[in-house]
Coordinates of C-alpha atoms in Angstrom, one line a residue:
M1284 CA 0.0 0.0 0.0
A1285 CA 1.3 3.5 -0.8
K1286 CA 2.5 5.5 2.1
I1287 CA -0.3 7.8 3.6
K1288 CA 0.6 11.5 3.2
S1289 CA -2.2 12.7 5.5
V1290 CA -5.0 11.0 7.2
I1291 CA -8.3 11.9 9.0
G1292 CA -8.9 10.7 12.5
F1293 CA -12.7 10.3 12.8
E1294 CA -15.1 9.8 15.7
V1295 CA -18.9 9.9 15.9
D1296 CA -21.3 9.6 18.8
T1297 CA -24.9 10.6 19.5
A1298 CA -24.1 14.2 19.7
E1299 CA -21.7 15.0 17.0
I1300 CA -19.0 14.1 14.4
R1301 CA -15.4 15.1 15.2
A1302 CA -12.5 14.9 12.7
I1303 CA -8.9 16.0 12.5
E1304 CA -6.5 15.7 9.5
L1305 CA -2.9 15.2 10.2
T1306 CA 0.3 14.9 8.3
K1307 CA 3.9 14.0 9.3
S1308 CA 7.1 15.2 8.0
N1309 CA 10.6 14.9 9.5
G1310 CA 9.1 13.3 12.6
A1311 CA 6.8 16.2 13.3
Y1312 CA 2.9 16.3 13.0
S1313 CA 1.0 19.1 11.4
V1314 CA -2.7 19.8 11.7
L1315 CA -4.1 20.3 8.2
A1316 CA -7.8 20.5 9.2
C1317 CA -9.9 20.1 12.3
G1318 CA -13.6 20.4 13.0
K1319 CA -16.8 19.0 14.4
I1320 CA -20.5 19.3 13.7
P1321 CA -23.5 18.5 15.8
L1322 CA -25.9 15.8 14.8
P1323 CA -29.7 16.2 15.1
E1324 CA -31.3 14.1 17.8
G1325 CA -32.1 10.6 16.6
T1326 CA -29.3 10.6 13.9
I1327 CA -27.3 8.1 15.9
E1328 CA -28.9 5.8 18.4
E1329 CA -27.2 2.9 20.2
G1330 CA -24.2 3.3 18.1
F1331 CA -26.1 2.9 14.8
I1332 CA -26.9 5.5 12.1
R1333 CA -30.7 5.7 12.2
N1334 CA -31.0 8.7 9.9
A1335 CA -28.6 8.3 7.0
D1336 CA -29.8 11.5 5.3
E1337 CA -29.1 13.7 8.3
F1338 CA -25.7 12.0 8.9
N1339 CA -24.7 12.4 5.3
K1340 CA -25.7 16.0 5.2
A1341 CA -23.6 16.8 8.4
L1342 CA -20.7 14.8 7.2
A1343 CA -20.6 16.6 3.8
E1344 CA -20.9 20.1 5.6
L1345 CA -18.1 19.2 8.0
L1346 CA -15.7 18.0 5.2
Q1347 CA -16.4 21.1 3.0
N1348 CA -16.4 23.8 5.7
G1349 CA -13.4 22.2 7.5
N1350 CA -11.4 22.1 4.2
F1351 CA -10.5 18.4 4.7
K1352 CA -8.5 17.1 1.7
S1353 CA -7.6 13.5 2.5
N1354 CA -9.8 10.6 1.6
D1355 CA -8.1 8.3 4.0
V1356 CA -9.9 7.8 7.4
V1357 CA -9.1 6.1 10.6
V1358 CA -12.4 5.5 12.5
G1359 CA -12.5 5.4 16.2
V1360 CA -15.5 3.6 17.8
N1361 CA -16.5 3.8 21.5
N1362 CA -20.2 2.9 22.2
E1363 CA -22.3 0.2 23.6
N1364 CA -21.5 -2.0 20.6
V1365 CA -17.9 -2.1 21.5
I1366 CA -16.9 -4.6 24.3
M1367 CA -13.5 -4.7 25.8
R1368 CA -12.5 -7.6 28.1
Y1369 CA -9.3 -8.5 29.9
A1370 CA -8.4 -12.1 29.5
S1371 CA -5.5 -14.5 30.0
F1372 CA -4.5 -17.3 27.7
P1373 CA -1.8 -20.1 28.0
K1374 CA 1.5 -18.9 26.5
V1375 CA 1.9 -20.2 23.1
P1376 CA 4.2 -19.3 20.1
E1377 CA 3.3 -15.9 18.7
D1378 CA 2.1 -17.4 15.4
K1379 CA -0.4 -19.5 17.2
L1380 CA -1.7 -16.9 19.7
R1381 CA -4.3 -15.3 17.3
N1382 CA -6.0 -18.6 16.5
M1383 CA -6.2 -19.4 20.3
V1384 CA -7.7 -15.9 21.2
L1385 CA -10.3 -16.1 18.4
L1386 CA -11.2 -19.7 19.3
Q1387 CA -11.7 -19.0 23.0
A1388 CA -13.1 -15.4 22.7
Q1389 CA -16.6 -16.5 23.2
E1390 CA -15.8 -17.4 26.9
F1391 CA -15.3 -13.6 27.5
I1392 CA -17.7 -12.0 25.1
P1393 CA -21.5 -12.0 26.0
I1394 CA -22.6 -11.7 22.4
P1395 CA -22.2 -14.5 19.7
V1396 CA -18.8 -14.0 18.2
Q1397 CA -20.3 -14.6 14.8
E1398 CA -21.9 -11.1 15.1
M1399 CA -18.5 -9.5 16.1
E1400 CA -15.3 -8.3 14.7
I1401 CA -12.7 -9.3 17.2
D1402 CA -9.2 -8.0 17.8
Y1403 CA -6.8 -8.0 20.7
V1404 CA -3.9 -6.1 22.2
I1405 CA -1.2 -8.0 24.1
A1406 CA -1.1 -6.6 27.7
G1407 CA 1.9 -8.5 29.0
E1408 CA 2.7 -11.8 30.5
S1409 CA 2.3 -13.3 34.0
L1410 CA 1.9 -16.6 35.9
N1411 CA -1.5 -18.1 36.6
D1412 CA -2.5 -19.7 40.0
E1413 CA -0.6 -23.0 38.9
E1414 CA 2.6 -20.9 38.2
Q1415 CA 2.2 -21.5 34.5
P1416 CA 3.0 -18.8 32.1
V1417 CA 0.1 -16.9 30.5
V1418 CA -0.3 -14.2 28.0
N1419 CA -2.7 -11.4 29.0
V1420 CA -4.6 -9.6 26.3
L1421 CA -7.2 -7.0 25.9
L1422 CA -10.0 -8.3 23.8
V1423 CA -11.8 -5.7 21.6
A1424 CA -15.0 -6.8 20.0
A1425 CA -17.4 -4.6 17.9
R1426 CA -20.6 -5.5 16.2
R1427 CA -19.9 -6.3 12.6
N1428 CA -23.2 -4.7 11.3
M1429 CA -22.2 -1.4 13.0
L1430 CA -18.8 -1.4 11.5
E1431 CA -20.1 -2.3 8.0
Q1432 CA -22.6 0.5 8.2
L1433 CA -20.0 3.1 9.0
I1434 CA -17.7 1.9 6.2
T1435 CA -20.5 1.9 3.7
V1436 CA -21.8 5.4 4.7
L1437 CA -18.2 6.9 4.7
G1438 CA -17.5 5.2 1.4
A1439 CA -20.5 6.8 -0.2
S1440 CA -18.8 10.2 0.6
K1441 CA -15.6 9.0 -1.1
L1442 CA -13.8 8.3 2.2
Q1443 CA -11.6 5.3 2.4
V1444 CA -11.5 3.6 5.8
V1445 CA -7.9 2.4 6.3
D1446 CA -8.4 1.2 9.9
I1447 CA -10.9 1.0 12.7
D1448 CA -9.8 1.0 16.4
A1449 CA -11.3 1.5 19.9
S1450 CA -10.9 5.3 20.2
V1451 CA -10.4 5.2 24.0
L1452 CA -7.2 3.3 23.4
S1453 CA -6.0 6.1 21.1
V1454 CA -6.5 8.6 23.9
C1455 CA -3.8 6.8 25.9
R1456 CA -1.2 7.8 23.3
G1457 CA -1.4 11.4 24.6
L1458 CA -0.6 10.2 28.1
A1459 CA 2.4 8.2 27.2
P1460 CA 5.2 10.7 27.8
M1461 CA 4.0 11.6 31.3
T1462 CA 3.3 8.0 32.5
V1463 CA 6.5 6.1 31.9
G1464 CA 6.9 3.5 34.7
K1465 CA 3.7 4.6 36.4
K1466 CA 0.7 2.5 37.1
Y1467 CA -2.2 4.9 36.2
A1468 CA -5.9 4.9 35.4
L1469 CA -7.5 6.7 32.5
L1470 CA -11.0 7.9 33.3
N1471 CA -12.6 8.9 30.0
M1472 CA -16.1 10.2 29.7
T1473 CA -18.1 11.0 26.5
D1474 CA -21.8 11.7 26.4
D1475 CA -22.3 8.0 25.6
I1476 CA -19.7 5.9 27.5
L1477 CA -17.6 5.9 30.7
N1478 CA -14.3 4.1 30.4
F1479 CA -11.8 3.2 33.1
L1480 CA -8.5 1.6 32.1
V1481 CA -5.5 0.7 34.3
I1482 CA -2.2 0.8 32.4
K1483 CA 1.5 0.7 33.0
D1484 CA 4.0 1.2 30.2
S1485 CA 1.4 0.4 27.5
E1486 CA 0.4 -2.9 29.3
I1487 CA -3.3 -2.8 30.2
S1488 CA -4.3 -4.6 33.5
M1489 CA -7.9 -3.6 33.7
V1490 CA -10.6 -2.2 31.4
R1491 CA -14.1 -1.3 32.2
S1492 CA -16.6 0.4 29.9
I1493 CA -20.2 1.2 30.8
T1494 CA -23.0 3.0 29.1
I1495 CA -23.8 6.3 30.9
P1496 CA -26.4 5.2 33.5
E1497 CA -30.0 6.3 32.8
R1498 CA -30.1 8.2 36.2
A1499 CA -27.4 10.6 34.9
A1500 CA -28.0 10.5 31.1
D1501 CA -29.8 13.9 30.9
A1502 CA -27.2 15.5 33.2
V1503 CA -24.3 14.2 31.2
K1504 CA -25.9 15.6 28.0
S1505 CA -26.1 19.0 29.8
V1506 CA -22.4 19.1 30.7
F1507 CA -21.6 18.4 27.0
S1508 CA -24.2 20.8 25.5
Q1509 CA -23.3 24.3 24.4
E1510 CA -26.9 25.5 24.5
T1511 CA -26.7 27.2 27.9
E1512 CA -24.0 29.6 29.1
T1513 CA -23.3 27.6 32.3
V1514 CA -24.0 24.1 33.4
P1515 CA -26.9 23.9 35.8
Q1516 CA -25.6 23.1 39.4
E1517 CA -27.9 20.2 39.8
D1518 CA -26.6 18.6 36.5
L1519 CA -23.0 19.1 37.6
E1520 CA -23.6 17.5 41.0
A1521 CA -25.5 14.6 39.3
V1522 CA -22.6 13.9 36.8
G1523 CA -20.0 14.3 39.6
S1524 CA -21.9 11.8 41.8
M1525 CA -22.1 9.3 39.1
L1526 CA -18.4 9.7 38.2
A1527 CA -17.4 9.3 41.8
S1528 CA -19.5 6.2 42.4
E1529 CA -18.3 4.5 39.1
T1530 CA -14.7 5.4 39.8
N1531 CA -14.8 4.2 43.4
S1532 CA -16.3 0.8 42.2
S1533 CA -13.6 0.5 39.5
V1534 CA -10.7 1.4 42.0
S1535 CA -12.1 -1.1 44.6
Y1536 CA -12.4 -3.9 42.1
Y1537 CA -8.9 -3.3 40.8
A1538 CA -7.5 -3.2 44.3
M1539 CA -9.0 -6.5 45.2
Q1540 CA -7.3 -8.2 42.2
N1541 CA -4.0 -6.3 42.2
M1542 CA -3.1 -5.5 45.8
A1543 CA 0.7 -5.5 45.0
E1544 CA 0.4 -2.8 42.3
P1545 CA -1.8 0.0 43.4
I1546 CA -2.9 2.8 41.1
E1547 CA -0.7 5.8 41.5
Q1548 CA -2.6 8.4 39.5
I1549 CA -6.0 8.8 37.8
Y1550 CA -6.2 11.1 34.7
F1551 CA -9.6 12.4 33.8
V1552 CA -10.0 13.1 30.1
S1553 CA -13.3 14.6 28.9
A1554 CA -14.5 17.4 26.7
A1555 CA -17.3 18.0 29.2
R1556 CA -17.7 21.5 30.5
D1557 CA -16.5 22.2 34.1
A1558 CA -14.3 19.1 33.8
G1559 CA -12.1 20.7 36.6
T1560 CA -15.1 20.6 39.0
L1561 CA -15.9 17.0 38.0
A1562 CA -12.3 16.0 38.5
K1563 CA -12.3 17.4 42.0
T1564 CA -15.5 15.5 42.9
V1565 CA -13.8 12.3 41.8
A1566 CA -10.6 13.2 43.8
D1567 CA -12.7 13.8 46.9
A1568 CA -14.3 10.3 46.5
V1569 CA -11.0 8.4 45.9
Y1570 CA -9.0 10.6 48.2
T1571 CA -6.0 8.2 48.4
I1572 CA -5.2 8.6 44.6
P1573 CA -4.4 11.9 43.0
V1574 CA -6.8 12.8 40.2
D1575 CA -5.6 15.2 37.5
I1576 CA -6.7 16.6 34.2
P1577 CA -3.6 16.0 32.0
T1578 CA -2.1 18.2 29.3
L1579 CA -1.9 16.1 26.1
Y1580 CA 0.5 16.1 23.1
T1581 CA 2.4 19.1 24.4
E1582 CA 5.6 17.7 22.9
Q1583 CA 4.0 17.6 19.5
N1584 CA 3.3 21.3 19.1
L1585 CA 0.1 20.8 17.2
G1586 CA -0.8 24.5 17.5
L1587 CA -4.1 23.8 19.2
S1588 CA -5.4 24.9 22.7
Q1589 CA -5.6 22.2 25.3
D1590 CA -9.3 22.5 25.3
V1591 CA -9.4 21.6 21.6
V1592 CA -6.7 18.9 22.1
K1593 CA -8.8 17.2 24.8
E1594 CA -11.9 17.3 22.6
F1595 CA -10.1 15.7 19.7
A1596 CA -7.7 13.5 21.7
G1597 CA -9.2 10.3 20.3
C1598 CA -9.0 11.6 16.7
I1599 CA -5.5 12.8 17.1
G1600 CA -4.3 9.4 18.5
L1601 CA -6.0 7.6 15.6
A1602 CA -4.4 9.7 13.0
M1603 CA -1.0 9.5 14.5
Q1604 CA -1.2 5.7 14.7
A1605 CA -2.0 5.5 11.0
L1606 CA 0.9 7.9 10.0
E1607 CA 3.3 5.9 12.1
G1608 CA 2.0 2.9 10.2

């Protein structure tokens, strides 16, 4: 395949489409285009495009007004149709691992694997209870019909999907320089999904993804909405309470399984308004672990404000991965 000159990192959720086009020259990345566009309510539901006309209209407007040039797209998915599970398998030669993972994946995936596209990321090696060597992997499974729909719709707009990845994993790329040798957790919140991953030096030891609970769904939409000048206090409190509860549950579960290697830091990444207030609420709840909002990709000098970088963190990581190819 010819070397990609520039590529678009692309994400979509129920609220909007986000995209950023990057190129790489002499080891440095440059932003060629960056933009987002809201989607009318009902355009995306449960991770699927329900109104193709509205989606295509918004996509065409984004590409034209944003002056995007590349046709190559890396798509990030992060919704209820994407399942991530931490699993361990007997250590086998590398050329046999993939077959083993695919054959045994059904034990960890609650949906028939025939309906899923399955990939995995090696998350290190360890010993099981019988002191036998095992390979730990992060299983990533996505509904095949959702992916096929995205590829078809983007293809109709002359966009070539060169790769699809779990966008929350791409967010971790922006944290890499500040987390060397550190056991940390990424708490990532979109208006659809809450992710909690525990990582050390790119080795993932826990992953939890939940759909935003119904009790907090309206409040979460409020903290992402730009329709009001400020976030209503009751919505901020509802989201903070939900984040604190879910983070505490995740930290407690991890601690029970991994007493010897405690989490040293939690990084909260979200484009939500008043993210600092939400991070403080989480910090008060898990008071033994520092909670920070990180600065991302500062070493790349992308020429974007940190607010924009956080909003497009997944898109940036997707595009960078493709360019490093």
